[in-house]
XYZ file of C-alpha atoms in Angstrom:
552
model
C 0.000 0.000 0.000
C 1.639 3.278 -1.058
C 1.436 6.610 0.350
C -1.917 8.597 -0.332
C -1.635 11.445 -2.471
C -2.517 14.546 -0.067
C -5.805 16.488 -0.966
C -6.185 19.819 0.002
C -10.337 19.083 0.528
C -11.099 21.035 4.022
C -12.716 17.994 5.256
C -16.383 16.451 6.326
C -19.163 18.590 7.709
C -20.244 17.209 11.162
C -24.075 17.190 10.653
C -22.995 15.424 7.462
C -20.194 12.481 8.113
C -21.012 9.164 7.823
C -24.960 9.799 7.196
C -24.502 8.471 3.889
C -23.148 5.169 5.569
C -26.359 3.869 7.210
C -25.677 26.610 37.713
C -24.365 26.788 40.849
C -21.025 24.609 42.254
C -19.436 23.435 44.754
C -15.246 22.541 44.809
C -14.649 19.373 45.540
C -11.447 18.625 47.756
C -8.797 17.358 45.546
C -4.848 17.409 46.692
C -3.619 20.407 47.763
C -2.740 22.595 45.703
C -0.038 21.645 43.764
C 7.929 22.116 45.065
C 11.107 22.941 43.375
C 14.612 23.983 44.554
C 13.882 26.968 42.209
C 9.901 27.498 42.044
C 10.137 30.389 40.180
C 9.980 28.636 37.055
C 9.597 24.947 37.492
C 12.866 23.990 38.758
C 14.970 27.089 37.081
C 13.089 26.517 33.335
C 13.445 29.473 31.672
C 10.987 30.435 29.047
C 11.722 29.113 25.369
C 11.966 31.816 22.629
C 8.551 32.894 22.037
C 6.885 31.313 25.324
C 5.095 32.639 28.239
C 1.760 33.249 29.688
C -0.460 36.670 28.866
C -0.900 37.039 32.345
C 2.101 38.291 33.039
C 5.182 36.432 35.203
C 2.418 34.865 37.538
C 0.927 32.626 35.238
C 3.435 32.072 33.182
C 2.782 28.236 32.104
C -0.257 29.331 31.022
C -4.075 27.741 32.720
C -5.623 24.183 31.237
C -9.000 22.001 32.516
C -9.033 18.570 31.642
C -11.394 15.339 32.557
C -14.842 16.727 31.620
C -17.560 15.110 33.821
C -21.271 15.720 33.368
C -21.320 18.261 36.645
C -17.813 19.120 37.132
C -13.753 19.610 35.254
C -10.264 19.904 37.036
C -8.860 23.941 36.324
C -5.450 23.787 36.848
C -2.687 26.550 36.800
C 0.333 27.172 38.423
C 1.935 30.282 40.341
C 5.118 31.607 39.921
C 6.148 32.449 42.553
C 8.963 32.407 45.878
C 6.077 33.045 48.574
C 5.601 30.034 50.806
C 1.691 29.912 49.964
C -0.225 32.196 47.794
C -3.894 32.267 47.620
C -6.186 31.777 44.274
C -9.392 32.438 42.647
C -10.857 31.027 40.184
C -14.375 32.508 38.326
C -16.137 30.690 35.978
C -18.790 32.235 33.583
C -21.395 31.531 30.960
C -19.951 33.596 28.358
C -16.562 34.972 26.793
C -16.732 38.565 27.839
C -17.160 37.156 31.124
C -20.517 39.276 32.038
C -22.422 36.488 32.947
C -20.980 34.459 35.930
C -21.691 31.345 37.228
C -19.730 30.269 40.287
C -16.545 30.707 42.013
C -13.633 28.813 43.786
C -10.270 29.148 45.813
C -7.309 27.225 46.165
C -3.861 27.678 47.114
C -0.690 27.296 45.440
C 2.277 25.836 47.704
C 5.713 24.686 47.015
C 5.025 20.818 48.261
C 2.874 20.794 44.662
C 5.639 23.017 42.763
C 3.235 26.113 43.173
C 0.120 23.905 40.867
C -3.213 24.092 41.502
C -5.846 22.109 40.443
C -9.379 22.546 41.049
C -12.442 19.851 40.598
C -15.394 22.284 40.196
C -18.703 20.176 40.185
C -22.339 21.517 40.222
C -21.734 22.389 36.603
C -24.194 21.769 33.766
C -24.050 19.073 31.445
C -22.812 19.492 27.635
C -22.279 23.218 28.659
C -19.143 25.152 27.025
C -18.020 27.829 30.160
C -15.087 30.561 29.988
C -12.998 30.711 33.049
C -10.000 33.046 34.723
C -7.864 32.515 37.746
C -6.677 35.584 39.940
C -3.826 35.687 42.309
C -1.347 38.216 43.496
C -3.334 40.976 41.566
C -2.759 38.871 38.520
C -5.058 37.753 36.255
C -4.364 34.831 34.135
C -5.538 34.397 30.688
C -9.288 33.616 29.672
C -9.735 29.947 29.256
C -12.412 27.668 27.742
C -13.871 24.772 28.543
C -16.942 22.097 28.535
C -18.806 19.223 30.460
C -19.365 16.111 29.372
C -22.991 15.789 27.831
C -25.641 13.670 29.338
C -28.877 11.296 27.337
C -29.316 11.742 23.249
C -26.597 13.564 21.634
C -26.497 13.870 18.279
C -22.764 14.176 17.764
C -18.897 14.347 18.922
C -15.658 15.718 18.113
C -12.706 14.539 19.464
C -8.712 16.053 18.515
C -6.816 13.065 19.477
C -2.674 13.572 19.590
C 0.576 11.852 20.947
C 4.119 12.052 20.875
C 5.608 15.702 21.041
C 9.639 15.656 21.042
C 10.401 19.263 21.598
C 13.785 18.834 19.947
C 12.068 17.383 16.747
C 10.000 20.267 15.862
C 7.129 23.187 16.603
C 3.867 22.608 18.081
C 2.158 23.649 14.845
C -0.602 20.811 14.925
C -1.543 21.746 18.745
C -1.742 25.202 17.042
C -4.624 24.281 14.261
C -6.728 22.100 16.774
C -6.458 25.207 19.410
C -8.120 27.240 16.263
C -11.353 24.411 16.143
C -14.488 25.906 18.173
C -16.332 22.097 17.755
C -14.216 20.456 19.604
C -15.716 18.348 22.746
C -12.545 17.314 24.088
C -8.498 16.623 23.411
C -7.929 13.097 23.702
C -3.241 12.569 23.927
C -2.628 9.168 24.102
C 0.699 9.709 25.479
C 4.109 11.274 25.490
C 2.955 14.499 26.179
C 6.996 14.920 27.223
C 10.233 13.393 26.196
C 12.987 12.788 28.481
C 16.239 13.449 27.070
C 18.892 16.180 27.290
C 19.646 18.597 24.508
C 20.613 16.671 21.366
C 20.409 13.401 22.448
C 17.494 13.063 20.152
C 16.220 15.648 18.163
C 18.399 19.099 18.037
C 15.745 21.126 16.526
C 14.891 22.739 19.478
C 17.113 22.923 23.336
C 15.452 21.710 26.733
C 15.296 22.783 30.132
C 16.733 21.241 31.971
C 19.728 20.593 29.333
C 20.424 16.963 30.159
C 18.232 13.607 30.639
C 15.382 14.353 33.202
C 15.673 12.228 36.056
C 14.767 13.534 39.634
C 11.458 15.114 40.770
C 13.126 18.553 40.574
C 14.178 17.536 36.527
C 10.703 16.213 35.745
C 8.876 19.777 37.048
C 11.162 21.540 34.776
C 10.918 19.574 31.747
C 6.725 20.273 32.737
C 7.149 23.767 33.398
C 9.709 24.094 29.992
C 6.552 22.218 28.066
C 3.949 24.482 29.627
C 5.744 27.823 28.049
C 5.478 26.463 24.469
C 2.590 28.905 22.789
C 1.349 26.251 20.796
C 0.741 23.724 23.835
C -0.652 26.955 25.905
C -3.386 27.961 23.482
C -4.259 24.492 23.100
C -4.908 23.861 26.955
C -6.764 27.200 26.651
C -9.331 26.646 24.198
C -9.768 22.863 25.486
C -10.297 20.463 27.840
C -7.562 17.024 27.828
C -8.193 14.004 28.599
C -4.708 12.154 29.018
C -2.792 9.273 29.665
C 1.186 8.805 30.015
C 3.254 6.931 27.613
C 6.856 6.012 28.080
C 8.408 9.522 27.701
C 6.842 11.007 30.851
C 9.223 8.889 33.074
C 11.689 6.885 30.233
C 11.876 5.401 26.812
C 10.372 1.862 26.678
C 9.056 2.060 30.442
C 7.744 -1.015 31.765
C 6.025 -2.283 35.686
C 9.960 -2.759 36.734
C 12.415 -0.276 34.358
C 12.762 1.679 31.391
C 15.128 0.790 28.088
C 16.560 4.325 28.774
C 17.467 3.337 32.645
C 20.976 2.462 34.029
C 19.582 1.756 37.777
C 23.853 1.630 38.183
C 24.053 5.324 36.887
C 21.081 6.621 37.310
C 19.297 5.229 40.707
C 15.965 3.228 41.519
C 14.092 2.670 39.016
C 11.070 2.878 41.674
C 11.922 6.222 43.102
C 12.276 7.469 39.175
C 9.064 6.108 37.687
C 7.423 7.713 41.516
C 9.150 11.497 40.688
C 7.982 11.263 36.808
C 4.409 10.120 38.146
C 4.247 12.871 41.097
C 5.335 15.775 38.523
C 2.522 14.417 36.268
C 0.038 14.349 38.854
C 0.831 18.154 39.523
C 1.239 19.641 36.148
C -1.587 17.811 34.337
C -5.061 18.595 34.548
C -6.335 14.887 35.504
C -8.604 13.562 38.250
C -7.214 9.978 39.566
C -9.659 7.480 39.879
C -7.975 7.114 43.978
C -7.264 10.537 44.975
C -3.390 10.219 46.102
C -3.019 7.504 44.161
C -0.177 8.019 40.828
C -0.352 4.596 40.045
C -3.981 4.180 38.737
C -4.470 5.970 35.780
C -7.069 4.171 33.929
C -10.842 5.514 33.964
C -13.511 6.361 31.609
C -16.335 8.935 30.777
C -19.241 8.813 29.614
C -20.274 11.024 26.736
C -24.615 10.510 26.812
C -25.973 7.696 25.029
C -23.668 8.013 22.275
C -19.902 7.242 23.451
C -17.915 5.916 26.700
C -14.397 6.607 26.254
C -12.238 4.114 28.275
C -8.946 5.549 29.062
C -5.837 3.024 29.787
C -2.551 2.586 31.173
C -0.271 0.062 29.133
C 2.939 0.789 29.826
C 3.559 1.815 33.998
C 0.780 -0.210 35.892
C 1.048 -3.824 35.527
C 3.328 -4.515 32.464
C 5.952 -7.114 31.619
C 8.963 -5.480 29.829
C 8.671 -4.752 26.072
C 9.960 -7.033 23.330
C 12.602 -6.257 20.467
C 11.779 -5.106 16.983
C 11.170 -7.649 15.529
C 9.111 -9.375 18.339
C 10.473 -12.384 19.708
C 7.984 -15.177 18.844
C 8.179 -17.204 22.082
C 8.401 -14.125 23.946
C 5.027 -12.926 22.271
C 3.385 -15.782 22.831
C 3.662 -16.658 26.461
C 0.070 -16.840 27.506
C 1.527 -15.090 31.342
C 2.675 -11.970 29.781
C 0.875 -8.741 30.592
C 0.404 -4.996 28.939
C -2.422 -4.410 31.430
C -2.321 -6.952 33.943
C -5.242 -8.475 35.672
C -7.276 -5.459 37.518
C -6.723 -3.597 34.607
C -8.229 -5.893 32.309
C -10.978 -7.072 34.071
C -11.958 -3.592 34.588
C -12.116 -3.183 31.056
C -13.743 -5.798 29.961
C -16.451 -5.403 32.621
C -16.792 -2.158 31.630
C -17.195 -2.926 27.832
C -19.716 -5.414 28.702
C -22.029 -3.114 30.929
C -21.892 0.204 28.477
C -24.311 1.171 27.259
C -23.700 3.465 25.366
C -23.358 3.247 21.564
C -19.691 3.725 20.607
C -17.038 2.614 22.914
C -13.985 4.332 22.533
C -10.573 3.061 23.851
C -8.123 5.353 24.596
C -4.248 3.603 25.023
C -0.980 4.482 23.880
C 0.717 1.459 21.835
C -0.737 0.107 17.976
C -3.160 -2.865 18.713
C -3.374 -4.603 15.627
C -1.018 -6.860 14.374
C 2.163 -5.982 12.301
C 3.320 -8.934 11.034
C 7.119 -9.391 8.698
C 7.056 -12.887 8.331
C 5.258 -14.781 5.963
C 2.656 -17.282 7.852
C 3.272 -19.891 5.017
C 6.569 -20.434 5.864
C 6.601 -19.387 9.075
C 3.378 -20.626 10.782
C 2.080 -17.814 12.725
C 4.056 -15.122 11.131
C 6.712 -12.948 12.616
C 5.329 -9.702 14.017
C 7.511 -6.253 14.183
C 6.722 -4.627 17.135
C 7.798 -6.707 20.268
C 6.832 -2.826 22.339
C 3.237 -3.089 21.160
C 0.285 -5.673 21.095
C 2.351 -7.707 19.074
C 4.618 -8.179 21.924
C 1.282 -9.184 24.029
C -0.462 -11.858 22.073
C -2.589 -13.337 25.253
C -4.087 -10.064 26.182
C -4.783 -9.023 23.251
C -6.601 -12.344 21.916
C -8.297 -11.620 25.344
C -9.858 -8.548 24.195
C -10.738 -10.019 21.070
C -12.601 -12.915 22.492
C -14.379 -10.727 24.734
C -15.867 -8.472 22.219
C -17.130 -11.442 19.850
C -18.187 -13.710 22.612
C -20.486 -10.658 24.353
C -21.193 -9.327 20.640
C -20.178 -6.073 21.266
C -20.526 -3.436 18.388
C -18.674 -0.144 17.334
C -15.306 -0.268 19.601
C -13.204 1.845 18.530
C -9.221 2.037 19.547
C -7.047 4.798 19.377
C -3.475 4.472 19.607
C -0.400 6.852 19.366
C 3.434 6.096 20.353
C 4.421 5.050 16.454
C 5.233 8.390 15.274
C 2.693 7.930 11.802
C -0.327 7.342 10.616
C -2.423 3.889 10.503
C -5.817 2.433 10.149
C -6.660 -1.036 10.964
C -9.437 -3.187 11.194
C -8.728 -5.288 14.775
C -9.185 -9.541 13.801
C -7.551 -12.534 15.072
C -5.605 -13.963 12.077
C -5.546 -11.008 9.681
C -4.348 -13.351 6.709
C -6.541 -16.107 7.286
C -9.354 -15.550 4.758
C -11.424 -18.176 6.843
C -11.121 -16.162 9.913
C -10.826 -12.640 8.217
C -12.510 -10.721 5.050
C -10.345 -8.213 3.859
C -12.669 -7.425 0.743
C -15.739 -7.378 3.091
C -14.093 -7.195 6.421
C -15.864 -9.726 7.422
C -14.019 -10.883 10.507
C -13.361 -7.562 12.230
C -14.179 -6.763 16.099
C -13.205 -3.275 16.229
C -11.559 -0.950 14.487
C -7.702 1.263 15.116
C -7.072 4.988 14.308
C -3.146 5.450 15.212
C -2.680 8.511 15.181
C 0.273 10.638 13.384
C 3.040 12.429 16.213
C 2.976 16.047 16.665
C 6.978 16.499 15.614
C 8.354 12.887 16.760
C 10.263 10.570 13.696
C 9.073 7.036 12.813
C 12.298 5.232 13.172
C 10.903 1.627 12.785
C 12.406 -0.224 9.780
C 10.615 -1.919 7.703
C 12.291 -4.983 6.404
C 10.314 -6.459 3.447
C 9.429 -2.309 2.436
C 5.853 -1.062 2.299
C 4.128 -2.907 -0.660
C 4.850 -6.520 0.561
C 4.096 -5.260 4.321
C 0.778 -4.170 3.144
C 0.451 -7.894 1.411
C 1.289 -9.396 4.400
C -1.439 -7.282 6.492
C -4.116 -6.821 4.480
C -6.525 -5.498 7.752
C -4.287 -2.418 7.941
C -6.279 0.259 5.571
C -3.838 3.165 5.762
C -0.415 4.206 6.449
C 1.588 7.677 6.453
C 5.076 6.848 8.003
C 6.028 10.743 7.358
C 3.418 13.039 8.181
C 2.879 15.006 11.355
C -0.236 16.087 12.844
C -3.865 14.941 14.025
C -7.171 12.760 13.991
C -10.392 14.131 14.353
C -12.564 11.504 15.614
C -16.450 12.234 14.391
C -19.266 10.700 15.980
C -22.829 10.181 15.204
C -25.702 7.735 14.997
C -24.403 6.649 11.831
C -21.077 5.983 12.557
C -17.436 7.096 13.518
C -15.285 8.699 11.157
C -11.310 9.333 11.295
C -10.124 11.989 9.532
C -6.118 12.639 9.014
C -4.743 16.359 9.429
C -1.424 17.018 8.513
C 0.586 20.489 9.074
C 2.738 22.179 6.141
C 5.307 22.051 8.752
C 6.738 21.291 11.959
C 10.282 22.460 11.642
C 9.700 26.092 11.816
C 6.393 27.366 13.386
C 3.685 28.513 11.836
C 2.418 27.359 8.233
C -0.902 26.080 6.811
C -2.751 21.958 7.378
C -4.459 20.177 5.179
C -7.402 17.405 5.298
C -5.461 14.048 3.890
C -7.808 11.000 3.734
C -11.051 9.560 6.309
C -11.742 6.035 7.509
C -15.149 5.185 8.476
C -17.453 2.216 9.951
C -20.758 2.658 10.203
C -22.920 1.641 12.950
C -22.758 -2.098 13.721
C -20.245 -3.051 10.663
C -17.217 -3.203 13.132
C -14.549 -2.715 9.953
C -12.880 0.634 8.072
C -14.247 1.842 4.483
C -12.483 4.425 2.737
C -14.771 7.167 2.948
C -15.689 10.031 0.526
C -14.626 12.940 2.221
C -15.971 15.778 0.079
C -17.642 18.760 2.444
C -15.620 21.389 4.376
C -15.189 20.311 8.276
C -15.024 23.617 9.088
C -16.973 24.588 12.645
C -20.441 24.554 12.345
C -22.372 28.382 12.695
C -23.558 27.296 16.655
C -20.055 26.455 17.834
C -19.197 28.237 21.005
C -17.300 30.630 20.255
C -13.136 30.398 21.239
C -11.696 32.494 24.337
C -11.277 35.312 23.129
C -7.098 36.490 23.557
């Protein structure tokens, strides 16, 4: 399967896609509100070239909600600031010039949570879009935006979903476009939201603060606070709510339960006490609600979108995971029936909760590529080598697992999103993908779910692929579409009808600014569990009744 050629078609209309296929609050007590050896900028991060907040030095990485409920969403800032506690405010209104209010809240910034604060507001109102501002030593921060998770019928759903931004590979321009979409319900970043490294270790595009490989609390904070100063990234966390999850890069390259490729325990210390400082630095400087307040470790948890969508957000590399393969995967490896991505608890809360939604789509939110990538021929080698020992592939029992779950319950329109690859794939999700008599590619016939990997924001795909693209694409004839180059962004698009992926991809990422344009869409309409190629030929531009952006 070659490349796509690139159309410069704005994309699908959301009233449109896939039709043709078939007020007052309370603050909830959350951790206090969220030290470094230098807390006036993370840990001594200065700002990059063309970074910093519009509120002046006090909120200088910039203000961000994230994991929209039906009554409430965590606001989150941080203070800079040398003061051992400084009080905050927080108002929240109806409308953008911020004449109509709706409630209010305090917190306080202190240096045990590197000056963060994050706020769970509840009493809000369902599938509500509400501007926001924090205030604190006669400083006001930008104007925010954000918006509750909807509750009964709802007729559709927009989802940006991103992963993998190496700072030293490039410019935030694809966080840029998505920060310009007003129809947006909610960011979904499947993972390395940072990168480790020092300065030129990989990628030299761009320096990082700290300048060498992140390793204690103090390192992880900066490498936050360094992140949190990059416009692109602020505007984005401005105009919309994340929901996240961690990848490797937020503690160390190929991260596992028990160590990390990019971990010399000799060298570097405990792998324990590392993985614990890159967790407690994500806990303060993302806006996320643990499931167990206090609790880094458990990440996964879902939300419910009405009757139309339950996303179901995981944890695949920290929790409960056996340590990656190679590339290729090793077959025995692979195959031993103990070996665990998500371990037990994980899994069975999962599957559980796949079983008792009720809601129409079910979306699965994880960081590594589910379907199978398999190098070796399975007539000469029996069940086929598979590439990526760090993915599924390297997980064969847990993912059959899943598998067997959805077709023995018979449950419909799952849809997986996956990041950490650095490109762009499609995939319908089977058990033997070149077994005609278990699998359909002409009818996909065979299918359980379907994949949208998504393409990195700057980060290079690096993977080799031995036999080259056309006789991979022979091989795996349930993958639909690949782009091993292009950076940028799905929009996920959901209705009645169906789901619908569409590819964005930026001019460019190695100088900022520059245009996007629409690529290709993959669809499955409701109940047909399997991708179509599909006919992408109205602009996806926001609709009129889009709340409008904060304004700047």
């Amino acid at each position: 399967m070659g490349k796509l050629v690139r159309s410069k078609r704005r994309g699908l209309s959301r009233r449109k896609f896939l039709t043709q296929a078939s007020v007052g609050a309370a603050v909830l007590p959350l951790l206090p509100a969220c030290g470094s050896s230098s807390p006036v900028s993370g840990g001594g991060a200065a700002p990059p070239p063309g970074g910093g907040g519009s509120g002046g030095d006090v909120f200088a990485h910039g203000i961000a909600t994230g994991d929209p409920l039906t009554d409430r969403v965590i606001f989150w800032t941080r203070i800079t600031t040398e003061l051992a506690q400084v009080p905050v405010g927080l108002n929240i209104y109806a409308d953008p010039e911020l004449t109509q209010p709706v409630t209010s809240a305090t917190g306080s910034a202190q240096p045990s949570r590197d000056y963060c604060v994050k706020l769970d507001v509840a009493g809000l109102q369902p599938g509500t879009t509400y501007y926001y501002q924090f205030n604190a030593l006669g400083s006001l921060s930008p104007i925010g935006r954000t918006r509750t998770a909807p509750v009964g019928g709802v007729e559709q759903l927009r989802f940006g979903v991103v992963s993998c931004a190496s700072y030293a590979h490039g410019y935030f321009n694809a966080y840029r476009h998505l920060a310009q979409r007003a129809d947006l319900d909610a960011i979904l970043h499947t993972g390395d939201y940072i990168y480790e490294y020092g300065t030129g270790e990989y990628g030299d595009l761009r320096p990082y603060q700290p300048d060498h490989e992140i390793i204690s609390l103090d390192d992880y904070r900066t490498r936050h606070a360094y992140y949190k100063q990059d416009p692109d990234l602020l505007e984005l966390h401005r105009q919309h709510p994340f929901i996240t999850t961690w990848d490797d890069h937020e503690t160390a390259d190929n991260s596992w339960r028990d160590g990390a490729v990019n971990h010399d325990e000799a060298s570097e210390g405990a792998w324990v006490q590392r993985k614990a400082w890159g967790q407690q630095a994500y806990d303060e400087w993302m806006p996320i609600r643990y499931p167990q307040a206090g609790d880094v470790n458990k990440i996964w948890r879902s939300f419910r979108y009405g009757e139309l969508a339950e996303i179901f957000v995981l944890d695949s590399r920290l929790y409960d995971r056996d340590e990656p393969g190679e590339i290729p995967a090793d077959s025995a490896m692979s195959s031993d029936p103990e070996r665990r991505m998500l371990g037990p608890e994980q899994m069975n809360w999962l599957l559980n909760g796949l079983s008792a939604s009720s809601a129409q789509w079910k979306i699965i939110s994880q960081q590594m590529v589910f379907s199978q990538w398999q190098v070796g021929d399975p007539a000469t080698t029996g069940a086929g080598v598979f590439l990526n020992g760090d993915a599924w592939d390297g997980y064969h029992a847990e993912r059959q697992q899943i598998i067997d779950h959805l077709r023995a319950n018979q449950i419909d329109n799952v849809v997986i999103l996956s990041g950490d690859v650095h490109s762009s794939w499609c995939a319908d999700i089977t058990d033997e993908p070149s077994n005609v008599l278990v699998y359909n590619p002409l009818t996909g016939t065979g299918s359980v779910a379907v994949e949208f990997t998504t393409p990195s924001i700057t980060s290079p795909f690096v993977i080799d692929i031995p036999e080259g693209q056309q006789t991979f694409q022979a091989l795996n004839p349930h993958i639909r579409y690949t782009d091993f180059d292009q950076k940028g962004y799905v929009l996920l698009n959901l209705d009645a009808g169906g789901v619908l992926g569409e590819y964005w991809y930026t001019d460019s990422f190695t100088e900022p600014g520059g245009g996007e344009s629409f690529s290709i869409a993959y669809g499955s309409a409701d109940g047909d569990n399997h991708l179509d190629i599909f006919p992408v030929t109205s602009p996806s531009d926001p609709p009129a009744d889009s709340p409008p952006l904060a304004p700047t």
